Tab-separated table of C-alpha atoms in Angstrom:
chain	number	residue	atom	x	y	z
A	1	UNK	CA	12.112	7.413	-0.470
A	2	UNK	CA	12.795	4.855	2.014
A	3	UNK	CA	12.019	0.811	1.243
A	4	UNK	CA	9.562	0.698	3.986
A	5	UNK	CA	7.298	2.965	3.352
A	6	UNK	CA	7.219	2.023	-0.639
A	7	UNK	CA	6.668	-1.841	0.592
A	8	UNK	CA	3.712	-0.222	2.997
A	9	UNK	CA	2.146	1.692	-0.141
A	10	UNK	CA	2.544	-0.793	-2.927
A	11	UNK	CA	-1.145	-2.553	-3.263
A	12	UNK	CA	-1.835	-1.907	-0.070
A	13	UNK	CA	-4.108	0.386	2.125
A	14	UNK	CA	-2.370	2.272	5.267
A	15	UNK	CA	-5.070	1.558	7.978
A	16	UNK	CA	-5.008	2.789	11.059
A	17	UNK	CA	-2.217	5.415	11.870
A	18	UNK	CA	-0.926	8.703	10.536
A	19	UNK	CA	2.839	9.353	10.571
A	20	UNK	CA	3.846	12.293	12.938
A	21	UNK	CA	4.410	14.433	10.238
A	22	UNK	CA	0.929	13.874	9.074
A	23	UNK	CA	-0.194	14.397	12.394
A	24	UNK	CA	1.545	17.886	12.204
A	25	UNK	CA	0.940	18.858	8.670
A	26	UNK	CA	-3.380	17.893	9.706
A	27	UNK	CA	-2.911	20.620	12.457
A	28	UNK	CA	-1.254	22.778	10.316
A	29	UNK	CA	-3.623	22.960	7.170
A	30	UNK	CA	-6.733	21.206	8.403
A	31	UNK	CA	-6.942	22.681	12.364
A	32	UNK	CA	-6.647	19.448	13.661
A	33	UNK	CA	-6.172	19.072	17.406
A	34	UNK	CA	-7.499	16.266	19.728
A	35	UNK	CA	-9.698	19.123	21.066
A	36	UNK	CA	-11.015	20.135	17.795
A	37	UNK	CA	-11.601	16.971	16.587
A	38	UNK	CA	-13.549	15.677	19.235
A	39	UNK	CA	-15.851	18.857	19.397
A	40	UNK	CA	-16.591	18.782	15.858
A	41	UNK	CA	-17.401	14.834	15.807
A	42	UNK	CA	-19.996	15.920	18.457
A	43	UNK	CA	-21.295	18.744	16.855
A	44	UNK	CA	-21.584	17.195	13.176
A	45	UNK	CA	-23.552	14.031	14.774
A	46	UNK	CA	-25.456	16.309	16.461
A	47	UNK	CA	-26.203	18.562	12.954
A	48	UNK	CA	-26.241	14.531	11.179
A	49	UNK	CA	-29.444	13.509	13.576
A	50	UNK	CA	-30.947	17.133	13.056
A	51	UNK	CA	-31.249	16.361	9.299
A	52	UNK	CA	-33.449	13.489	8.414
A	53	UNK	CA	-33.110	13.554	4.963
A	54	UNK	CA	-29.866	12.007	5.206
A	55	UNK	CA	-28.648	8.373	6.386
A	56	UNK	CA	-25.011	8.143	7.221
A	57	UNK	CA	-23.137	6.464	9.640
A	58	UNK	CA	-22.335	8.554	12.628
A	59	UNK	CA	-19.183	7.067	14.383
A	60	UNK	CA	-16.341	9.241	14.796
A	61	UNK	CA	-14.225	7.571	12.082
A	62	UNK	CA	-16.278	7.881	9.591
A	63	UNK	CA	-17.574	11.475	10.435
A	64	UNK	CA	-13.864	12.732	10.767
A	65	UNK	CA	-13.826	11.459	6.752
A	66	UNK	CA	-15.933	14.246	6.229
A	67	UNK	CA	-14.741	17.118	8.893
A	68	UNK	CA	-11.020	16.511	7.238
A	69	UNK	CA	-12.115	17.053	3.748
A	70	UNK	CA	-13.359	20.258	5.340
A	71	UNK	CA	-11.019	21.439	7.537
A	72	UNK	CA	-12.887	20.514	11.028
A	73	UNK	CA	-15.639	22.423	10.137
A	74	UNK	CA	-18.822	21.131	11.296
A	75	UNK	CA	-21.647	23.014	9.366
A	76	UNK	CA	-18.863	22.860	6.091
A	77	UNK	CA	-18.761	18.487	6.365
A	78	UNK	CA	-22.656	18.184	6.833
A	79	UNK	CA	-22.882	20.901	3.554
A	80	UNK	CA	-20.097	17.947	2.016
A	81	UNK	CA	-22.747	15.282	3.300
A	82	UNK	CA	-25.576	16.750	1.500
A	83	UNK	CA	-23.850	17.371	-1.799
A	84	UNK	CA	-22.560	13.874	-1.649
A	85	UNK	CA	-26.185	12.439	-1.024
A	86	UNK	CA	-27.709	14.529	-3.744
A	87	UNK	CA	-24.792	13.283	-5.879
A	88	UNK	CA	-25.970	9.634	-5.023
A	89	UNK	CA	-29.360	10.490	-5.501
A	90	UNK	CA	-29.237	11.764	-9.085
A	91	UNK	CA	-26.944	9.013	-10.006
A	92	UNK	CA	-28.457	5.950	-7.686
A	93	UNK	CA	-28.423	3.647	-10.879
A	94	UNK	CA	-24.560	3.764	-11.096
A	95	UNK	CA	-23.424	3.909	-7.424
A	96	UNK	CA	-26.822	2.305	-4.794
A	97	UNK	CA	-25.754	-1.038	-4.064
A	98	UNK	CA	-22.169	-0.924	-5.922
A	99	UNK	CA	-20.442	-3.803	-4.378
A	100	UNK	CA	-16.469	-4.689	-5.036
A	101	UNK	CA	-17.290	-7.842	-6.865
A	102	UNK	CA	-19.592	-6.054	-9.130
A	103	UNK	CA	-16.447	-4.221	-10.731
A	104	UNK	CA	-13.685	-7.265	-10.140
A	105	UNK	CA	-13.483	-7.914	-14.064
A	106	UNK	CA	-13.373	-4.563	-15.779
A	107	UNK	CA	-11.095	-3.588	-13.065
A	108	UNK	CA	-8.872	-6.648	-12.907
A	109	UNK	CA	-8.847	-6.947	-17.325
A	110	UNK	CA	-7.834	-3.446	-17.570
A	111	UNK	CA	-5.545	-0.781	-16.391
A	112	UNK	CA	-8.244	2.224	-17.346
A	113	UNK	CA	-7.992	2.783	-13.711
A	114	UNK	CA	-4.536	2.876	-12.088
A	115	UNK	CA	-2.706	3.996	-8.712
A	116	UNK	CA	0.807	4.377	-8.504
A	117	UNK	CA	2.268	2.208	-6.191
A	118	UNK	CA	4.021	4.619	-4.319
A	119	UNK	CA	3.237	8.009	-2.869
A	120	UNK	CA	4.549	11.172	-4.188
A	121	UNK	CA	7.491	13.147	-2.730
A	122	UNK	CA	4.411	15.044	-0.283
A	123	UNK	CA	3.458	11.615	0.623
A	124	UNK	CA	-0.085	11.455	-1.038
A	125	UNK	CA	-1.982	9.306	-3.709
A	126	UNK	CA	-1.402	9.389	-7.486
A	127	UNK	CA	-4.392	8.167	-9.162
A	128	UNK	CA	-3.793	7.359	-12.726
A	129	UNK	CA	-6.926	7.589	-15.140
A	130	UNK	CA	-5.808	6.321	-18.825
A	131	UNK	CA	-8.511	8.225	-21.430
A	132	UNK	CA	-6.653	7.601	-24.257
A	133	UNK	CA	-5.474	4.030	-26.424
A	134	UNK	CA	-5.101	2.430	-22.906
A	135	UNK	CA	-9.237	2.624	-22.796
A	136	UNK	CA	-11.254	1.204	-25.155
A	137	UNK	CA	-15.018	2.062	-24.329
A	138	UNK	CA	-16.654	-0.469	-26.307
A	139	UNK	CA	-15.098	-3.217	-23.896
A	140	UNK	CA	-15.611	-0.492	-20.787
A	141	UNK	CA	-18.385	1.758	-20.931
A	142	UNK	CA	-17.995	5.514	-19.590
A	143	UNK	CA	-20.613	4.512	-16.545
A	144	UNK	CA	-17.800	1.437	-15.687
A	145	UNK	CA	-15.101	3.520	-16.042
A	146	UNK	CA	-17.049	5.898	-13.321
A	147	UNK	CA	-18.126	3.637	-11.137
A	148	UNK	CA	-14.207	1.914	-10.970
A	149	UNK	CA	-13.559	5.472	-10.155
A	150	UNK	CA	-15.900	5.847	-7.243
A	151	UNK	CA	-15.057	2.078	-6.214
A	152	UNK	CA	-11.399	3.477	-5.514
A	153	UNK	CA	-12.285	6.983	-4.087
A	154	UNK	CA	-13.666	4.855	-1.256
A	155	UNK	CA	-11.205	3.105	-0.260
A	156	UNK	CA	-8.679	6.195	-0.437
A	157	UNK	CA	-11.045	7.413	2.169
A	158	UNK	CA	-9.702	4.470	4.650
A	159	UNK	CA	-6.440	5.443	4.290
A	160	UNK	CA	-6.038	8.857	7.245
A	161	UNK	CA	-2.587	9.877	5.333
A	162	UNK	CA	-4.629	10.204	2.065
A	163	UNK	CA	-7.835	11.986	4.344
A	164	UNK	CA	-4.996	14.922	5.448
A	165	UNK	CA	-2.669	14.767	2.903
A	166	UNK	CA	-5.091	14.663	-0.234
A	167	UNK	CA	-4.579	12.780	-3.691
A	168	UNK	CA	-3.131	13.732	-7.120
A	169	UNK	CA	-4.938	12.590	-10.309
A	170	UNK	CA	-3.152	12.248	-13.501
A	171	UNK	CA	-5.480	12.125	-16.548
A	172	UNK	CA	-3.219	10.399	-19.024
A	173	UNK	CA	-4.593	11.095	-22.795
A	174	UNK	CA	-1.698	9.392	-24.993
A	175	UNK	CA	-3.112	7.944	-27.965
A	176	UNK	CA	-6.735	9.616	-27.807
A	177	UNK	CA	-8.938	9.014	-30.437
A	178	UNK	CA	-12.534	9.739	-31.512
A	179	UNK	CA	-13.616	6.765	-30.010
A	180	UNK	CA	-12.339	7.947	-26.544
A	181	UNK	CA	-13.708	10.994	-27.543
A	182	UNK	CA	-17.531	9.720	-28.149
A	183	UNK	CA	-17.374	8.216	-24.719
A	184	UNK	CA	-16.266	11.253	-22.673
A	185	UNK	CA	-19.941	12.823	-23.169
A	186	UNK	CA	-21.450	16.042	-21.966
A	187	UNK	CA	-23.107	14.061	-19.696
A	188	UNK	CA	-20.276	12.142	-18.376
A	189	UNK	CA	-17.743	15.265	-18.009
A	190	UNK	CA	-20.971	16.862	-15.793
A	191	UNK	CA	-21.045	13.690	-13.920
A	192	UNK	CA	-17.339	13.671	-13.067
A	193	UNK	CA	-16.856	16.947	-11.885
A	194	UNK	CA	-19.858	17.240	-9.861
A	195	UNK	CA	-18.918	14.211	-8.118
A	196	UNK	CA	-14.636	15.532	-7.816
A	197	UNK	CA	-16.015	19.098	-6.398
A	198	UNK	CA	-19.136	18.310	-4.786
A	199	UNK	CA	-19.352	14.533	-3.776
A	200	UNK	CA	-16.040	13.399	-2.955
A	201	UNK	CA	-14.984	14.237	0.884
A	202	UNK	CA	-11.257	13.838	-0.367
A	203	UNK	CA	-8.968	16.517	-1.022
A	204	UNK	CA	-8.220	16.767	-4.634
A	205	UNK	CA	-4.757	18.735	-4.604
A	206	UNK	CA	-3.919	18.747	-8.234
A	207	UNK	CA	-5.094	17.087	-11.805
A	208	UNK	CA	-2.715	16.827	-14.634
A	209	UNK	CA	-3.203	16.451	-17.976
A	210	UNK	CA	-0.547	14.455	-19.816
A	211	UNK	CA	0.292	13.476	-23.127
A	212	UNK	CA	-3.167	15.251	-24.741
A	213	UNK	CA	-2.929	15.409	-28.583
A	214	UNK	CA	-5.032	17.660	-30.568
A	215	UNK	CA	-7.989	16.276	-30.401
A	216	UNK	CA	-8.024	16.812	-26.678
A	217	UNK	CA	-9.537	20.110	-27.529
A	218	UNK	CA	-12.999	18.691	-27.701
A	219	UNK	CA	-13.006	17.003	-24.842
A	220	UNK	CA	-12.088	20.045	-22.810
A	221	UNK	CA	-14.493	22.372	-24.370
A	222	UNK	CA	-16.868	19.432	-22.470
A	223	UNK	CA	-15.204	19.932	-19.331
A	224	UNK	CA	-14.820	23.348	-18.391
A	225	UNK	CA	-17.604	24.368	-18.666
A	226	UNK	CA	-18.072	22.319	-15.333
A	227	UNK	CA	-15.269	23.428	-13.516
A	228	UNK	CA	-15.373	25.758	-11.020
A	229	UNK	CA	-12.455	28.199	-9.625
A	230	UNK	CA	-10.763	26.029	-6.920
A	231	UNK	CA	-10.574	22.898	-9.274
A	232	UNK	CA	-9.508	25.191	-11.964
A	233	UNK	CA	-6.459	26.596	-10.443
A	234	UNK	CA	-5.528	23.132	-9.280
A	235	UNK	CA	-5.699	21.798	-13.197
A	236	UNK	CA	-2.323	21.915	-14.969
A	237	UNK	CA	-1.803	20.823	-18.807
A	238	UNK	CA	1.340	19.216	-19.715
A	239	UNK	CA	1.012	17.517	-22.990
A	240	UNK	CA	4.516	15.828	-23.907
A	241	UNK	CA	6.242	17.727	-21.838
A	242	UNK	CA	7.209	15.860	-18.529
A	243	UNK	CA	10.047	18.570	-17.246
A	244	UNK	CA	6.761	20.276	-16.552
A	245	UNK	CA	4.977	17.869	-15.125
A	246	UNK	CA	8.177	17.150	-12.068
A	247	UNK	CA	8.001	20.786	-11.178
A	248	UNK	CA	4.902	19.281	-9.721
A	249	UNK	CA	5.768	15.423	-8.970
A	250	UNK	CA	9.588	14.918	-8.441
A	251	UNK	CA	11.325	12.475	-10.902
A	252	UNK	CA	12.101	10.097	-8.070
A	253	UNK	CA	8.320	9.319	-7.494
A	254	UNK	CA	7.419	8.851	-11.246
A	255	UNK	CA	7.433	5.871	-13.549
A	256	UNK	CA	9.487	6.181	-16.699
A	257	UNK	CA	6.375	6.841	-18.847
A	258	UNK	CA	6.336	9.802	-17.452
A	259	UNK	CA	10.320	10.204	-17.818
A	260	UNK	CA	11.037	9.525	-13.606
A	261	UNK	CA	13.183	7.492	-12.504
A	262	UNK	CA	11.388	4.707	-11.367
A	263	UNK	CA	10.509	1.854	-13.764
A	264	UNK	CA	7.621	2.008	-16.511
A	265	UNK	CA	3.882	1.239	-14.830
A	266	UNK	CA	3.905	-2.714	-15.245
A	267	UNK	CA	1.042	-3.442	-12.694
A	268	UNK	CA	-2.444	-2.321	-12.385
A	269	UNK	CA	-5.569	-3.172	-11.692
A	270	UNK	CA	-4.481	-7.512	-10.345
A	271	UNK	CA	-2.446	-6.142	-8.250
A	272	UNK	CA	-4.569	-3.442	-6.457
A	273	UNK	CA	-7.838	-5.573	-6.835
A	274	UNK	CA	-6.940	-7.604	-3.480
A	275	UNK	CA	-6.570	-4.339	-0.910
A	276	UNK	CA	-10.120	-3.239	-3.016
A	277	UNK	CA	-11.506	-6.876	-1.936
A	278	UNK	CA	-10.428	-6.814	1.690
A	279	UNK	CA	-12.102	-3.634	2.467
A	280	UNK	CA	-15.514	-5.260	0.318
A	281	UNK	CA	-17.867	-4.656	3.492
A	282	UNK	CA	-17.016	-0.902	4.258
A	283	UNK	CA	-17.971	-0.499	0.220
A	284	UNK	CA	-20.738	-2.486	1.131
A	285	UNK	CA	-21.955	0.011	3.529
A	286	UNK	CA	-21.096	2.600	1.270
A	287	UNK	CA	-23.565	1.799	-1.189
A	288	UNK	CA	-26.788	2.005	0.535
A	289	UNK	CA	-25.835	5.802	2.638
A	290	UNK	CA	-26.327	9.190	1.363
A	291	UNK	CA	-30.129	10.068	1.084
A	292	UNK	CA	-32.871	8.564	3.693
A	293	UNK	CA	-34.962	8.221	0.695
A	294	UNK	CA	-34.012	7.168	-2.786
């Protein structure tokens, strides 16, 4: 992986431009053309102002957030619009008027919430979520944890590599304990995965589960009983062993704690806090769209 583009990824949000292979691999999987794009942005505003019930903002930007995550389909990213605002709906106390600043400590003190600083070898995201000794829930609660979460699913949204390319999540459980384990609630596990499969117009291309002891057992019998096909047969479980997990991510793009080549994870959520900060006002936005009325 070339210098450049790890100094462009490292804390820092790609704004403005896809790479020409992007631009190929979005016409590829996602039907993207200049003519297809521009036809569905008309149509979806057109569906967007035929719908009351929802409040969203209707510039093409934002609306080709949406008609990526469903491959330029017009009726399929106003579906992805409704979801999302029922999503916000049910859960307005946790995400209606989240702001950046509201999150700056838990996310700054901790590194609950982490994103590798460079892409993998297919050029998209790795989101890091640390469930196990990494997290303790009495210092942040299950709803902070979520709405850290959320915080940094919007700003992946701003990046158009990450809106055609998608993201990879690893759910790192080294050192879970009961504690951990009281936290990740039935209600919490339905909260999560209705928001990953039916509020989130990102591309989730694969979770992994790493470094899950036992006691991991519980917490999944929570889980599935959420998860539908699609996210299913993008779920892969790991435990210790890491030649498993690089069939997936190559060595070359992973930190030594998860035996790559790169150095152990020494950074977290100070560094990334900053590139959360500058986009502050397109979060601020954010937080009041979804469903015309509360």
């Amino acid at each position: 992986m070339a210098a450049t583009d790890i100094a462009e990824e490292a804390f820092n949000l790609r704004l403005g431009y896809l790479k020409p292979e992007t631009v190929e691999i979005a016409r590829v999987e996602l039907r993207e053309t200049e003519e297809v794009k521009a036809e569905a942005i008309l149509k979806l505003r057109e569906l967007l102002k035929a719908t009351p019930e929802l409040n969203y903002k209707d510039d093409d930007a934002f609306l080709t957030v949406f008609l990526r995550a469903c491959h330029f389909y017009p009726e399929g990213a106003l579906e992805k619009m409704k979801t999302t605002a029922s999503f916000r709906k049910e859960y307005a106390s946790l995400v209606r008027g989240l702001l950046v600043e509201q999150v700056k400590d838990k996310f700054v003190k901790g590194s609950v919430i982490n994103v590798l600083k460079n892409c993998d070898q297919k050029g998209r995201r790795v989101l890091i979520v640390n469930c196990g000794k990494l997290w303790d829930p009495s210092d942040i609660t299950s709803d902070e944890m979520f709405r850290m979460l959320y915080m940094v699913h919007l700003a992946a949204q701003l990046e158009e590599e990450t809106q055609v390319r998608g993201v990879v999540c690893i759910m790192d459980f080294e050192g879970l304990s009961m504690k951990q384990v009281k936290a990740l609630s039935p209600s919490f596990s339905k909260r999560l995965l209705t928001f990953i499969q039916e509020a989130m117009p990102l591309r989730m291309k694969e979770v992994h589960f790493v470094k899950q002891p036992f006691i991991f057992n519980m917490v999944w019998s929570l889980f599935k009983p959420f998860v539908k096909q699609k996210l299913n047969n993008r779920m892969h479980f790991h435990g210790s062993d890491m030649k498993s997990l690089q069939k997936f991510l190559d060595p070359s793009v992973l930190p030594a704690n998860y035996k790559g080549t790169l150095p152990a994870i020494d950074y977290g959520g100070v560094e990334w806090f900053p590139a959360l900060e500058q986009q502050a006002q397109y979060v601020a936005e954010w937080s009041q769209l979804g469903p015309a009325q509360w």
